[in-house]
XYZ file of C-alpha atoms in Angstrom:
327
model
C 80.398 38.865 -52.597
C 83.963 39.138 -51.321
C 85.869 35.871 -51.183
C 89.374 34.531 -50.741
C 89.955 32.476 -53.856
C 92.398 29.884 -55.101
C 92.737 30.823 -58.810
C 94.256 27.441 -59.702
C 96.015 24.622 -57.824
C 98.658 26.235 -55.660
C 100.049 26.838 -52.192
C 98.390 29.232 -49.721
C 100.529 32.149 -50.906
C 98.604 32.073 -54.205
C 95.281 32.851 -52.510
C 93.822 36.267 -53.297
C 90.794 38.413 -52.507
C 88.246 38.676 -55.312
C 84.576 39.303 -56.047
C 82.455 36.245 -56.845
C 78.771 35.826 -57.730
C 76.486 35.012 -54.819
C 75.952 31.236 -54.538
C 72.390 29.968 -54.838
C 71.163 27.077 -52.663
C 69.604 24.114 -54.423
C 67.059 21.626 -53.057
C 67.974 20.490 -49.554
C 70.580 23.255 -49.181
C 70.943 26.506 -47.266
C 72.943 29.659 -47.900
C 74.900 30.943 -44.914
C 76.128 34.476 -44.293
C 79.558 33.626 -42.927
C 80.555 35.353 -39.688
C 83.638 33.255 -38.925
C 85.662 30.487 -40.566
C 88.274 28.275 -38.945
C 91.634 27.351 -40.464
C 92.713 23.712 -40.764
C 95.650 21.690 -42.134
C 93.421 20.322 -44.882
C 93.343 23.834 -46.385
C 97.075 23.870 -47.127
C 97.440 20.126 -47.739
C 94.867 19.885 -50.530
C 95.316 23.250 -52.273
C 98.593 22.487 -54.167
C 97.081 19.618 -56.171
C 93.428 20.543 -55.883
C 90.564 18.113 -56.148
C 88.879 16.684 -59.277
C 85.554 18.110 -58.098
C 86.822 21.682 -57.765
C 85.888 24.390 -60.239
C 88.241 27.379 -60.229
C 88.380 29.919 -58.808
C 87.779 27.832 -55.685
C 87.031 28.880 -52.102
C 88.657 26.953 -49.244
C 87.524 26.781 -45.607
C 85.646 23.803 -44.128
C 84.881 25.170 -40.643
C 81.999 27.622 -40.886
C 79.797 29.586 -38.492
C 77.194 32.121 -39.526
C 73.532 32.918 -40.060
C 71.122 31.210 -42.442
C 70.472 33.676 -45.252
C 68.309 31.647 -47.643
C 66.836 28.150 -47.589
C 66.522 25.943 -50.639
C 63.539 23.922 -51.791
C 62.410 21.270 -49.323
C 64.335 22.616 -46.328
C 62.120 22.757 -43.252
C 64.677 22.369 -40.468
C 66.163 25.860 -40.832
C 64.854 29.361 -41.371
C 66.396 32.713 -42.210
C 68.221 34.155 -39.207
C 69.153 30.866 -37.538
C 72.704 30.761 -36.128
C 74.492 27.665 -37.397
C 77.893 25.975 -37.505
C 79.144 22.997 -39.477
C 82.036 21.230 -41.140
C 81.688 21.692 -44.886
C 82.281 19.204 -47.687
C 85.824 20.057 -48.849
C 84.930 19.148 -52.436
C 82.596 22.174 -52.521
C 83.299 25.914 -52.092
C 83.823 26.692 -48.407
C 83.739 29.391 -45.790
C 86.485 31.850 -46.755
C 83.812 34.036 -48.336
C 80.978 36.293 -47.242
C 78.398 33.679 -48.276
C 78.510 29.928 -48.824
C 76.093 27.091 -49.536
C 75.879 23.739 -47.771
C 73.510 20.799 -47.382
C 71.044 21.418 -44.581
C 71.281 18.044 -42.831
C 74.927 18.392 -41.687
C 74.390 21.719 -39.897
C 73.923 22.291 -36.144
C 72.421 25.226 -34.269
C 74.796 27.453 -32.318
C 73.446 27.601 -28.743
C 73.083 30.802 -26.748
C 76.342 31.884 -25.182
C 78.551 30.396 -27.900
C 80.104 32.972 -30.229
C 80.495 32.595 -33.980
C 84.262 32.606 -33.479
C 84.209 29.742 -30.993
C 81.715 27.821 -33.130
C 83.938 28.176 -36.198
C 87.018 26.914 -34.376
C 85.992 23.360 -33.576
C 84.232 21.475 -36.410
C 87.018 19.627 -38.232
C 89.466 19.169 -35.338
C 86.889 18.985 -32.564
C 84.624 16.505 -34.318
C 87.638 14.361 -35.186
C 88.648 14.147 -31.515
C 85.036 13.689 -30.427
C 84.341 10.931 -32.949
C 87.526 9.088 -32.000
C 86.904 9.135 -28.273
C 83.127 8.700 -28.132
C 82.129 6.895 -31.330
C 85.214 4.759 -32.022
C 87.129 4.168 -28.791
C 84.117 4.563 -26.486
C 86.459 5.941 -23.847
C 85.911 4.914 -20.227
C 87.006 6.485 -16.964
C 90.388 5.258 -15.815
C 91.797 4.454 -19.259
C 95.234 5.835 -20.081
C 95.789 7.920 -23.210
C 98.640 9.209 -25.363
C 97.888 12.184 -27.600
C 100.449 13.164 -30.212
C 100.757 16.893 -31.020
C 98.916 17.975 -27.903
C 99.171 21.690 -28.709
C 97.356 21.326 -32.028
C 93.651 21.396 -32.726
C 92.836 17.688 -32.618
C 95.280 17.132 -29.760
C 93.990 20.037 -27.693
C 90.375 18.974 -28.011
C 91.234 15.315 -27.364
C 93.066 16.141 -24.124
C 90.152 18.209 -22.832
C 87.566 15.591 -23.747
C 89.631 12.770 -22.268
C 89.981 14.695 -19.010
C 86.241 15.290 -18.988
C 85.582 11.572 -19.458
C 87.964 10.569 -16.659
C 90.958 9.231 -18.601
C 94.086 8.805 -16.470
C 96.912 9.324 -16.949
C 96.791 11.544 -20.030
C 100.135 11.761 -21.837
C 100.817 14.212 -24.646
C 103.717 15.079 -26.907
C 104.606 18.749 -27.376
C 107.549 21.087 -27.801
C 109.013 22.641 -24.623
C 107.446 26.050 -25.380
C 103.989 24.427 -25.462
C 104.402 22.138 -22.451
C 102.663 24.386 -19.927
C 99.854 25.117 -22.386
C 99.255 21.402 -22.932
C 99.262 20.783 -19.185
C 96.672 23.540 -18.782
C 94.369 21.576 -21.089
C 94.550 18.541 -18.821
C 97.658 16.539 -19.731
C 99.273 14.783 -16.758
C 102.601 14.181 -18.500
C 104.109 16.089 -21.433
C 106.786 14.417 -23.541
C 109.224 16.520 -25.571
C 109.164 14.854 -28.979
C 112.353 16.711 -29.973
C 114.636 15.362 -27.259
C 112.846 12.360 -25.740
C 112.298 8.894 -27.129
C 108.508 8.995 -27.008
C 108.052 5.233 -26.861
C 110.589 4.787 -24.053
C 109.041 7.610 -22.035
C 105.538 6.174 -22.430
C 106.647 2.755 -21.253
C 108.545 4.267 -18.316
C 105.566 6.373 -17.222
C 103.220 3.368 -17.441
C 105.663 0.967 -15.728
C 106.058 -1.073 -18.878
C 102.349 -1.670 -19.402
C 101.711 0.830 -22.208
C 98.671 3.031 -22.746
C 95.107 1.972 -23.447
C 94.421 4.603 -26.117
C 96.600 6.492 -28.599
C 95.586 9.298 -30.968
C 98.094 9.845 -33.772
C 97.690 12.793 -36.130
C 101.284 12.715 -37.393
C 102.265 10.026 -39.918
C 102.605 6.319 -40.675
C 106.082 6.029 -39.156
C 105.078 7.202 -35.686
C 101.843 5.208 -35.893
C 103.931 2.096 -36.516
C 105.958 2.815 -33.379
C 102.751 3.391 -31.433
C 101.876 -0.288 -31.734
C 104.760 -1.051 -29.370
C 103.410 1.337 -26.721
C 99.832 0.062 -26.649
C 98.699 -1.863 -23.589
C 97.118 -5.251 -24.154
C 93.711 -4.696 -25.719
C 94.604 -1.095 -26.554
C 93.284 1.094 -29.340
C 95.174 3.224 -31.865
C 93.417 5.961 -33.854
C 95.251 7.256 -36.936
C 94.329 10.469 -38.726
C 97.303 11.000 -41.055
C 98.251 7.461 -41.995
C 97.907 4.018 -40.417
C 100.761 1.609 -39.644
C 101.905 -0.313 -42.702
C 102.499 -3.536 -40.790
C 99.671 -4.698 -38.557
C 99.143 -8.321 -39.574
C 100.505 -10.788 -37.008
C 101.967 -7.975 -34.893
C 103.068 -9.695 -31.668
C 99.971 -11.928 -31.706
C 100.925 -13.701 -28.500
C 101.328 -10.561 -26.385
C 99.205 -7.933 -28.064
C 95.554 -7.578 -28.833
C 94.665 -4.199 -30.265
C 92.109 -2.289 -32.312
C 93.079 0.070 -35.126
C 90.881 3.017 -36.160
C 91.591 4.948 -39.360
C 89.849 8.309 -39.274
C 88.893 10.970 -41.775
C 85.943 12.917 -40.471
C 85.331 14.630 -43.829
C 84.944 11.218 -45.452
C 81.317 11.214 -44.346
C 80.638 13.435 -47.344
C 80.521 11.349 -50.470
C 80.365 8.119 -48.457
C 76.898 7.407 -49.750
C 75.688 7.212 -46.158
C 73.092 9.783 -45.214
C 73.354 8.527 -41.621
C 77.092 9.311 -41.529
C 76.461 12.818 -42.863
C 73.648 13.479 -40.394
C 75.870 12.323 -37.550
C 78.149 15.271 -38.296
C 75.301 17.540 -37.212
C 74.504 15.381 -34.181
C 78.114 15.416 -32.993
C 78.424 19.157 -33.652
C 75.363 19.783 -31.492
C 76.761 17.637 -28.700
C 80.151 19.335 -28.905
C 78.684 22.841 -28.828
C 76.696 21.887 -25.729
C 80.063 21.245 -24.046
C 81.270 24.660 -25.233
C 78.109 26.275 -23.874
C 78.614 24.594 -20.498
C 82.283 25.670 -20.412
C 83.352 22.030 -20.179
C 85.541 22.408 -23.263
C 87.508 25.438 -24.418
C 87.337 26.428 -28.090
C 91.163 26.714 -28.250
C 90.971 29.996 -30.180
C 94.426 31.533 -29.916
C 94.271 34.017 -32.770
C 91.514 35.923 -34.574
C 92.346 37.322 -38.009
C 90.703 38.936 -41.016
C 90.056 37.246 -44.358
C 93.046 39.004 -45.951
C 95.364 37.462 -43.347
C 94.360 33.858 -44.025
C 97.137 33.092 -46.570
C 99.919 34.042 -44.156
C 98.197 32.189 -41.320
C 97.917 29.024 -43.424
C 101.620 29.214 -44.187
C 102.372 29.408 -40.461
C 99.990 26.537 -39.845
C 101.819 24.436 -42.446
C 105.069 25.035 -40.572
C 103.478 23.413 -37.494
C 104.289 26.284 -35.176
C 100.696 27.234 -34.375
C 99.129 26.612 -30.970
C 95.397 25.910 -30.731
C 93.101 27.339 -33.400
C 93.114 30.320 -35.751
C 89.771 31.764 -36.832
C 89.036 34.366 -39.500
C 86.182 36.773 -38.793
C 84.243 38.198 -41.728
């Protein structure tokens, strides 16, 4: 099969097209003929140092949509020809190849009316936003929300979901060139993180109260500052690093909940329930796609050979929405 391989630990510009043997599904696994694979920051963040579980050449790509090609021993939930999408275990070979193998219990069926491209766009970013808002924060109508990096994958899905669930107002940070795009997703206020003091703007917009919910996909430093902009009883979800100082933070005037998220951590957690919930959430999310309640955020469709350059652009944080490779 044709695959985009990482010959050894290295940056995205070291990826190359090669021929690999067809993978064979083991017990409880399925082989998928990949039709589309989404690009994510984890692809360029992990590749330079690799992972102890990787065997080279390695295939990246954790967002996968395709058709079941072969089922392994003991698999009764899927059959050849089923359309499926899932977020793969990043410690195993992924979706930047014509065929890939995954465990059957983390996979969801692609409903009628949802394309492979749209199904491949959402898993990592969409499930992260979905898990934060529905499983962790249990968002309620009328709650206020700040989303950092509103033009990105997690941010774009979070804004749409929050709007759907009745959050108000929805604040988002974005560059000036992405402001209108972020507003189109449902943001009520867009803050220019280049020229504005984000914390001061949030407090001004909320009349000094702060926001009920914050989603931070940036870093520890901004997450630390976010504590000052939470309303009493607020919740902060961190994807790329939690605040370093949370103990005794303004105990007399603040009561807050901190969520540290890594959606891919379900794999290897030892919890079958956590892994199965990936499939449950994916099914629920794709139902929203099918009903046109959430947009897939696909901004660019590329070929497998174009993935290295696209990952480089993604690493420079100048990409809006989602990029998907079609095979």
